[in-house]
XYZ file of C-alpha atoms in Angstrom:
453
model
C 11.247 47.414 -11.252
C 12.310 46.420 -7.742
C 10.327 43.529 -6.420
C 8.394 44.308 -3.251
C 7.940 40.621 -2.473
C 11.311 38.946 -3.204
C 10.169 35.778 -1.393
C 6.633 35.506 -2.705
C 4.676 32.254 -2.619
C 2.319 30.720 -5.180
C -0.629 29.002 -3.460
C -2.758 26.494 -5.353
C -6.107 25.251 -4.010
C -7.708 22.057 -5.275
C -11.367 21.348 -5.925
C -12.246 20.263 -2.392
C -10.561 23.404 -1.032
C -12.988 25.585 -3.022
C -15.966 23.216 -3.033
C -18.366 25.543 -1.217
C -18.456 28.844 0.654
C -17.029 27.467 3.896
C -14.162 25.791 2.046
C -13.433 28.970 0.106
C -13.546 31.042 3.276
C -11.147 28.637 4.977
C -8.774 28.795 2.004
C -9.010 32.580 1.966
C -7.876 32.506 5.589
C -4.776 30.529 4.550
C -3.954 33.136 1.918
C -4.407 36.067 4.294
C -2.388 34.399 7.071
C 0.779 34.497 4.926
C 1.628 37.898 3.495
C 4.095 36.276 1.079
C 1.240 34.640 -0.846
C 0.761 36.939 -3.823
C -0.477 34.563 -6.517
C -3.351 32.107 -6.010
C -4.140 29.361 -8.536
C -7.515 27.624 -8.328
C -9.099 24.414 -9.536
C -12.799 24.206 -10.289
C -15.055 23.497 -7.319
C -15.272 19.782 -6.521
C -17.497 17.905 -8.960
C -17.732 20.734 -11.496
C -15.147 19.455 -13.977
C -16.832 16.047 -14.153
C -20.156 17.721 -14.963
C -18.539 19.855 -17.651
C -16.790 16.854 -19.197
C -20.157 15.073 -19.421
C -21.671 18.121 -21.097
C -18.779 18.258 -23.564
C -19.612 14.732 -24.719
C -22.954 15.900 -26.127
C -26.053 15.239 -24.031
C -29.674 15.348 -25.073
C -31.760 18.307 -23.909
C -33.139 16.943 -20.642
C -29.867 15.478 -19.396
C -28.060 18.623 -20.492
C -30.364 20.892 -18.512
C -30.107 18.650 -15.438
C -26.306 18.992 -15.467
C -26.481 22.756 -15.946
C -28.978 23.075 -13.105
C -26.569 21.153 -10.867
C -23.760 23.498 -11.878
C -25.942 26.507 -11.138
C -26.796 25.112 -7.708
C -23.124 24.655 -6.821
C -22.325 28.240 -7.796
C -25.356 29.802 -6.132
C -24.795 27.939 -2.886
C -21.617 30.025 -2.695
C -23.090 33.253 -4.054
C -25.950 33.159 -1.559
C -23.432 33.407 1.299
C -21.787 36.564 -0.046
C -22.655 39.967 1.365
C -23.016 41.585 -2.061
C -24.067 38.816 -4.481
C -25.651 40.801 -7.322
C -22.613 41.776 -9.418
C -20.815 38.452 -9.131
C -24.133 36.682 -9.750
C -24.415 38.384 -13.144
C -20.896 37.286 -14.085
C -21.604 33.687 -13.096
C -24.907 33.758 -14.979
C -23.050 34.824 -18.119
C -20.653 31.905 -17.764
C -23.552 29.498 -17.186
C -25.168 30.790 -20.382
C -21.907 30.152 -22.227
C -21.852 26.616 -20.826
C -25.420 25.984 -22.030
C -24.584 27.281 -25.522
C -21.382 25.228 -25.805
C -23.088 22.102 -24.456
C -25.755 22.384 -27.148
C -23.024 22.788 -29.772
C -21.263 19.701 -28.392
C -24.295 17.593 -29.267
C -24.380 18.853 -32.860
C -20.697 19.376 -33.681
C -18.416 17.921 -30.998
C -14.698 18.673 -31.083
C -11.741 18.587 -28.734
C -11.354 22.358 -29.033
C -14.976 22.918 -28.049
C -14.546 20.493 -25.156
C -11.614 22.488 -23.761
C -13.533 25.735 -24.116
C -16.477 24.279 -22.219
C -14.483 22.550 -19.472
C -12.469 25.731 -18.768
C -15.551 27.378 -17.268
C -15.144 25.498 -13.994
C -11.928 27.334 -13.121
C -13.273 30.640 -14.446
C -16.252 30.444 -12.076
C -14.356 29.292 -8.971
C -11.683 31.984 -9.396
C -14.251 34.754 -9.775
C -16.048 33.614 -6.627
C -12.834 33.210 -4.626
C -11.668 36.708 -5.558
C -14.983 38.025 -4.239
C -14.591 36.081 -0.988
C -11.175 37.696 -0.490
C -12.508 41.179 -1.235
C -15.255 40.733 1.327
C -12.490 40.037 3.834
C -10.962 43.432 2.945
C -8.115 41.999 0.888
C -6.736 43.771 -2.172
C -7.506 40.990 -4.639
C -7.443 41.033 -8.442
C -8.880 38.411 -10.808
C -6.673 37.467 -13.757
C -7.313 35.316 -16.829
C -4.563 32.658 -16.926
C -5.023 32.208 -20.679
C -3.102 35.445 -21.214
C -0.015 33.814 -19.728
C -0.255 30.004 -20.031
C 0.474 29.695 -23.743
C 0.394 26.171 -25.161
C 0.275 24.121 -28.321
C -3.097 23.028 -29.707
C -3.078 19.465 -28.373
C -6.526 19.902 -26.846
C -7.268 17.895 -23.724
C -3.625 17.612 -22.680
C -1.823 20.649 -24.089
C 1.900 21.314 -23.654
C 2.980 24.769 -22.468
C 5.550 26.902 -24.266
C 7.925 27.491 -21.333
C 9.753 30.519 -22.721
C 6.531 32.208 -23.822
C 4.915 31.532 -20.428
C 7.884 33.234 -18.763
C 7.708 36.272 -21.069
C 3.958 36.661 -20.629
C 4.108 36.167 -16.866
C 6.797 38.808 -16.450
C 4.854 41.239 -18.618
C 1.326 40.674 -17.285
C 1.547 39.064 -13.845
C 4.684 40.487 -12.262
C 3.382 44.083 -12.066
C 0.073 42.884 -10.621
C 1.481 40.812 -7.764
C 3.328 43.911 -6.600
C -0.017 45.650 -6.084
C -2.534 42.947 -5.128
C -3.144 39.285 -4.410
C -3.758 37.889 -7.875
C -6.372 35.140 -8.289
C -6.106 33.044 -11.432
C -7.070 29.675 -12.861
C -5.156 26.456 -13.020
C -5.588 23.846 -15.743
C -6.382 26.214 -18.630
C -4.332 28.052 -21.243
C -4.539 29.207 -24.846
C -2.871 28.337 -28.129
C -1.395 30.633 -30.778
C -4.837 31.154 -32.318
C -6.283 32.269 -28.978
C -8.346 29.111 -28.500
C -8.726 27.785 -24.966
C -6.703 24.685 -24.112
C -6.439 22.488 -21.024
C -3.371 20.865 -19.456
C -5.003 17.525 -18.632
C -6.610 16.252 -15.454
C -5.021 17.732 -12.343
C -3.329 20.405 -14.423
C -3.870 23.167 -11.849
C -0.836 21.910 -9.915
C 1.179 22.190 -13.108
C -0.046 25.760 -13.659
C 1.073 26.775 -10.169
C 4.517 25.301 -10.726
C 4.863 26.887 -14.176
C 4.010 30.315 -12.791
C 6.322 29.783 -9.836
C 9.144 29.033 -12.243
C 8.341 31.968 -14.525
C 8.282 34.480 -11.657
C 11.006 32.844 -9.522
C 8.792 32.156 -6.532
C 10.319 31.128 -3.222
C 7.864 28.251 -2.792
C 4.785 26.662 -4.327
C 2.104 25.533 -1.863
C -0.370 22.867 -2.994
C -3.436 22.855 -0.741
C -5.649 19.801 -1.047
C -7.800 17.535 1.157
C -4.941 15.456 2.607
C -2.127 16.587 4.892
C 0.728 15.753 2.563
C 1.957 12.806 0.525
C 1.676 9.310 1.985
C 3.460 5.992 1.582
C 0.452 4.923 -0.480
C -3.143 6.015 -1.019
C -4.725 6.208 2.486
C -8.069 5.326 0.936
C -6.639 1.901 0.090
C -4.389 1.390 3.127
C -5.525 2.961 6.390
C -2.036 2.418 7.844
C -0.370 4.580 5.180
C 1.787 7.239 6.805
C 2.763 10.713 5.737
C 6.228 11.384 4.358
C 7.413 14.707 5.783
C 10.246 15.253 3.299
C 10.561 13.990 -0.259
C 13.105 14.578 -3.000
C 11.972 15.924 -6.351
C 12.817 12.613 -8.034
C 10.842 10.561 -5.494
C 7.781 12.797 -5.661
C 8.001 12.999 -9.452
C 7.967 9.201 -9.728
C 5.044 8.997 -7.318
C 3.047 11.510 -9.351
C 3.925 9.933 -12.691
C 2.893 6.478 -11.520
C -0.460 7.381 -10.043
C -0.194 9.222 -6.711
C -3.028 11.701 -7.228
C -1.832 14.348 -4.789
C 0.265 15.949 -7.546
C -0.079 16.263 -11.310
C 2.758 14.280 -12.968
C 4.302 17.376 -14.595
C 4.048 19.588 -11.495
C 7.580 19.105 -10.292
C 9.402 19.676 -13.579
C 9.314 23.495 -13.422
C 10.097 23.423 -9.687
C 13.074 21.144 -10.311
C 14.427 23.438 -13.026
C 14.506 26.401 -10.635
C 14.972 24.449 -7.378
C 11.707 25.779 -5.928
C 10.429 23.793 -2.901
C 6.866 22.485 -3.150
C 4.746 22.092 -0.015
C 1.656 19.841 0.053
C -0.834 20.291 2.893
C -4.503 20.118 3.843
C -6.603 23.264 3.589
C -9.001 21.657 6.083
C -6.338 21.279 8.768
C -3.267 23.455 8.323
C -2.033 22.527 11.809
C -1.570 18.916 10.676
C 1.519 19.866 8.677
C 2.343 18.342 5.335
C 5.070 17.222 2.945
C 7.907 19.421 1.716
C 9.390 18.382 -1.622
C 12.883 19.666 -2.393
C 15.982 18.714 -4.334
C 17.428 16.266 -1.809
C 16.518 14.617 1.498
C 18.713 13.174 4.219
C 19.193 9.395 4.384
C 16.675 8.394 1.680
C 15.331 4.888 2.365
C 15.469 1.937 -0.004
C 11.654 1.796 -0.152
C 9.759 5.094 -0.173
C 6.204 4.557 -1.426
C 3.752 2.516 -3.497
C 1.704 4.097 -6.281
C -1.171 2.636 -8.267
C -2.487 3.811 -11.627
C -5.652 2.365 -13.107
C -7.147 2.368 -16.621
C -4.027 0.835 -18.140
C -3.929 -0.979 -21.470
C -1.466 -3.688 -22.474
C -0.648 -3.664 -26.199
C 1.327 -6.630 -27.537
C 2.725 -6.687 -31.083
C 3.836 -10.087 -32.430
C 6.041 -10.436 -35.489
C 4.565 -12.769 -38.117
C 7.486 -12.791 -40.513
C 10.993 -14.215 -40.473
C 12.916 -10.996 -40.049
C 15.638 -9.660 -37.746
C 14.382 -8.244 -34.471
C 15.856 -4.816 -35.222
C 13.841 -4.610 -38.470
C 10.606 -5.534 -36.722
C 11.264 -3.087 -33.876
C 12.087 -0.271 -36.305
C 8.859 -0.836 -38.255
C 6.700 -0.943 -35.124
C 8.188 2.113 -33.476
C 7.944 4.062 -36.733
C 4.198 3.344 -36.897
C 3.736 4.230 -33.225
C 5.628 7.495 -33.736
C 3.606 8.354 -36.845
C 0.390 8.003 -34.809
C 1.858 9.922 -31.843
C 1.483 7.070 -29.381
C 2.916 8.084 -26.034
C 4.650 4.873 -25.022
C 4.610 4.687 -21.263
C 6.475 1.450 -20.515
C 7.981 -1.036 -22.968
C 9.365 -4.572 -22.807
C 10.405 -6.811 -25.690
C 11.524 -10.247 -26.803
C 12.962 -11.269 -30.148
C 9.553 -11.404 -31.797
C 7.238 -9.373 -29.562
C 6.949 -5.839 -28.232
C 4.708 -5.186 -25.220
C 3.649 -1.660 -24.265
C 1.728 -0.350 -21.272
C -0.431 2.593 -22.340
C -1.840 5.101 -19.885
C -5.255 6.685 -20.532
C -5.684 8.701 -17.324
C -4.083 12.009 -18.331
C -6.442 13.717 -20.767
C -9.389 15.870 -19.821
C -11.897 13.292 -20.990
C -10.198 10.464 -19.129
C -10.770 8.215 -22.137
C -8.132 6.371 -24.130
C -8.050 7.819 -27.635
C -4.628 6.288 -28.379
C -5.761 3.054 -30.036
C -7.435 4.574 -33.064
C -8.763 2.555 -35.988
C -6.039 4.022 -38.209
C -3.304 2.943 -35.792
C -4.657 -0.584 -35.367
C -5.062 -0.965 -39.127
C -1.460 0.115 -39.712
C -0.122 -2.224 -37.023
C -2.220 -5.182 -38.171
C -0.699 -5.009 -41.648
C 2.719 -5.755 -40.132
C 2.046 -7.893 -37.055
C -0.489 -9.669 -34.871
C -2.007 -7.262 -32.346
C -3.242 -8.195 -28.875
C -5.010 -5.696 -26.615
C -5.758 -6.241 -22.950
C -7.642 -3.598 -20.950
C -8.828 -3.281 -17.364
C -5.343 -3.352 -15.875
C -3.641 -1.430 -13.084
C 0.004 -0.458 -12.832
C 1.532 -0.818 -9.373
C 4.874 0.873 -8.777
C 7.314 0.502 -5.909
C 9.244 3.772 -5.602
C 12.530 3.910 -3.753
C 16.201 4.817 -3.979
C 18.876 2.786 -5.752
C 16.629 -0.264 -5.947
C 19.052 -1.859 -8.395
C 21.548 -2.166 -5.548
C 19.116 -3.464 -2.936
C 19.463 -7.191 -2.264
C 16.122 -8.984 -2.146
C 14.025 -6.260 -3.805
C 12.215 -8.697 -6.114
C 11.697 -11.149 -3.245
C 10.261 -8.407 -1.029
C 8.003 -7.175 -3.831
C 6.514 -10.430 -5.058
C 6.636 -12.716 -1.996
C 3.061 -11.933 -0.952
C 1.681 -11.646 -4.497
C 1.906 -15.306 -5.496
C -1.893 -15.540 -5.826
C -2.042 -12.630 -8.273
C -1.694 -12.914 -12.044
C 1.131 -10.468 -12.745
C 0.839 -9.485 -16.398
C 4.135 -7.691 -16.906
C 7.145 -6.492 -14.894
C 9.247 -3.401 -15.633
C 12.555 -3.279 -13.764
C 15.925 -1.989 -14.866
C 15.186 1.093 -16.950
C 15.105 3.103 -13.731
C 17.284 2.590 -10.678
C 14.541 3.909 -8.426
C 11.321 2.129 -9.300
C 9.882 -1.276 -10.091
C 6.524 -1.543 -11.895
C 4.158 -4.380 -12.697
C 0.732 -4.795 -14.259
C -2.148 -6.631 -12.608
C -5.868 -6.946 -13.335
C -7.444 -3.834 -11.868
C -9.889 -5.743 -9.663
C -7.052 -7.216 -7.563
C -4.894 -4.078 -7.402
C -6.092 -2.903 -3.977
C -5.336 -6.269 -2.418
C -1.852 -6.243 -3.913
C -1.152 -2.738 -2.613
C -2.354 -3.712 0.885
C -0.121 -6.787 0.920
C 2.897 -4.928 -0.419
C 2.493 -2.030 1.988
C 2.167 -4.411 4.941
C 5.441 -6.127 4.059
C 7.511 -3.051 3.213
C 6.163 -0.276 5.456
C 4.362 -1.792 8.428
């Protein structure tokens, strides 16, 4: 079949961009202003996922009904602004009934699979409502269930997609549709081989957009959020942070991986594989411009940005026996592998291994890595120390290993802070360190002032 739209664009809208009717209407205007946008990927309306996660944890009757009433209010504040609300109202009511049923089950028999099924309803509702908003603006819009295409493993809460199967399913089920209509689908959710709903982890809607862009060879992926691009650090921490108009894939990928919340950490991997540019802009102010992420940029600076990632755990494993370091390391890493511990950052000495563990990626936002079984297995071989309440601060740049004075520039103004661990050398382009979370903002402000102001 000959493609009608050889340069089509995937547009993804975050939770604040579909938070209410006015936000949805504004985002619909962005879609309709660019006739190359043929596939739209949506997050849940702002606040909805948090409510659903709370319900998935098993609430008693009164609290459960309060959360569901809040969800209903969010949806009906949008429905009430539609010209023909009756049909879409029935569909939303059915989803709200499903939420109530699943939330009651979560109290009696909680499971990660049930949690994913429940949490997925946020994107299902927002995408149904957004499709209706587009239709009322006379657009040829079609709703599509992303679970038919985003096929994953069964690692509920942070599932991994099957790239080749996603491509096959997208070509079979999505490609014909985008030739005929603007297709509205969900980010964040998928399904496993058994047909059970899965989720891609917090912020996974960006990843969905990039996966579908790769599968269908899109010309560009647009990420519409509440900020006009990617900044030198979080503007909520540093008011003087400035937008970066052009970023390389590697720079943006590091920023996302180390805590910059504008993009999901995995978003850029599919785009990098197919060299698809990714644009990040504000749905509230399209005229403000944004950031374009592509393979390379001209004259990349030594220092590019500062990222901060909270909810970090420091795990230290001390050898208690007279044994060669390689034997101790082999034993420890074998145990960690057996318990599927995703080791984020690692340093070591002859008798100690220190690991920084990240607990911000899963749907629940809780750290389920340090299980009783894991700690029991480790304790039989070594002395275990656990320190929580830490933040990881990362300086992202280019060829930092060749920059004279990088460590001086980084730590000169941090002499009053208790740095817990430093990671430098594994990557040429970033330097990371752990601090107590309560002093992280002050460290970012000081570091940004020295390097970027």
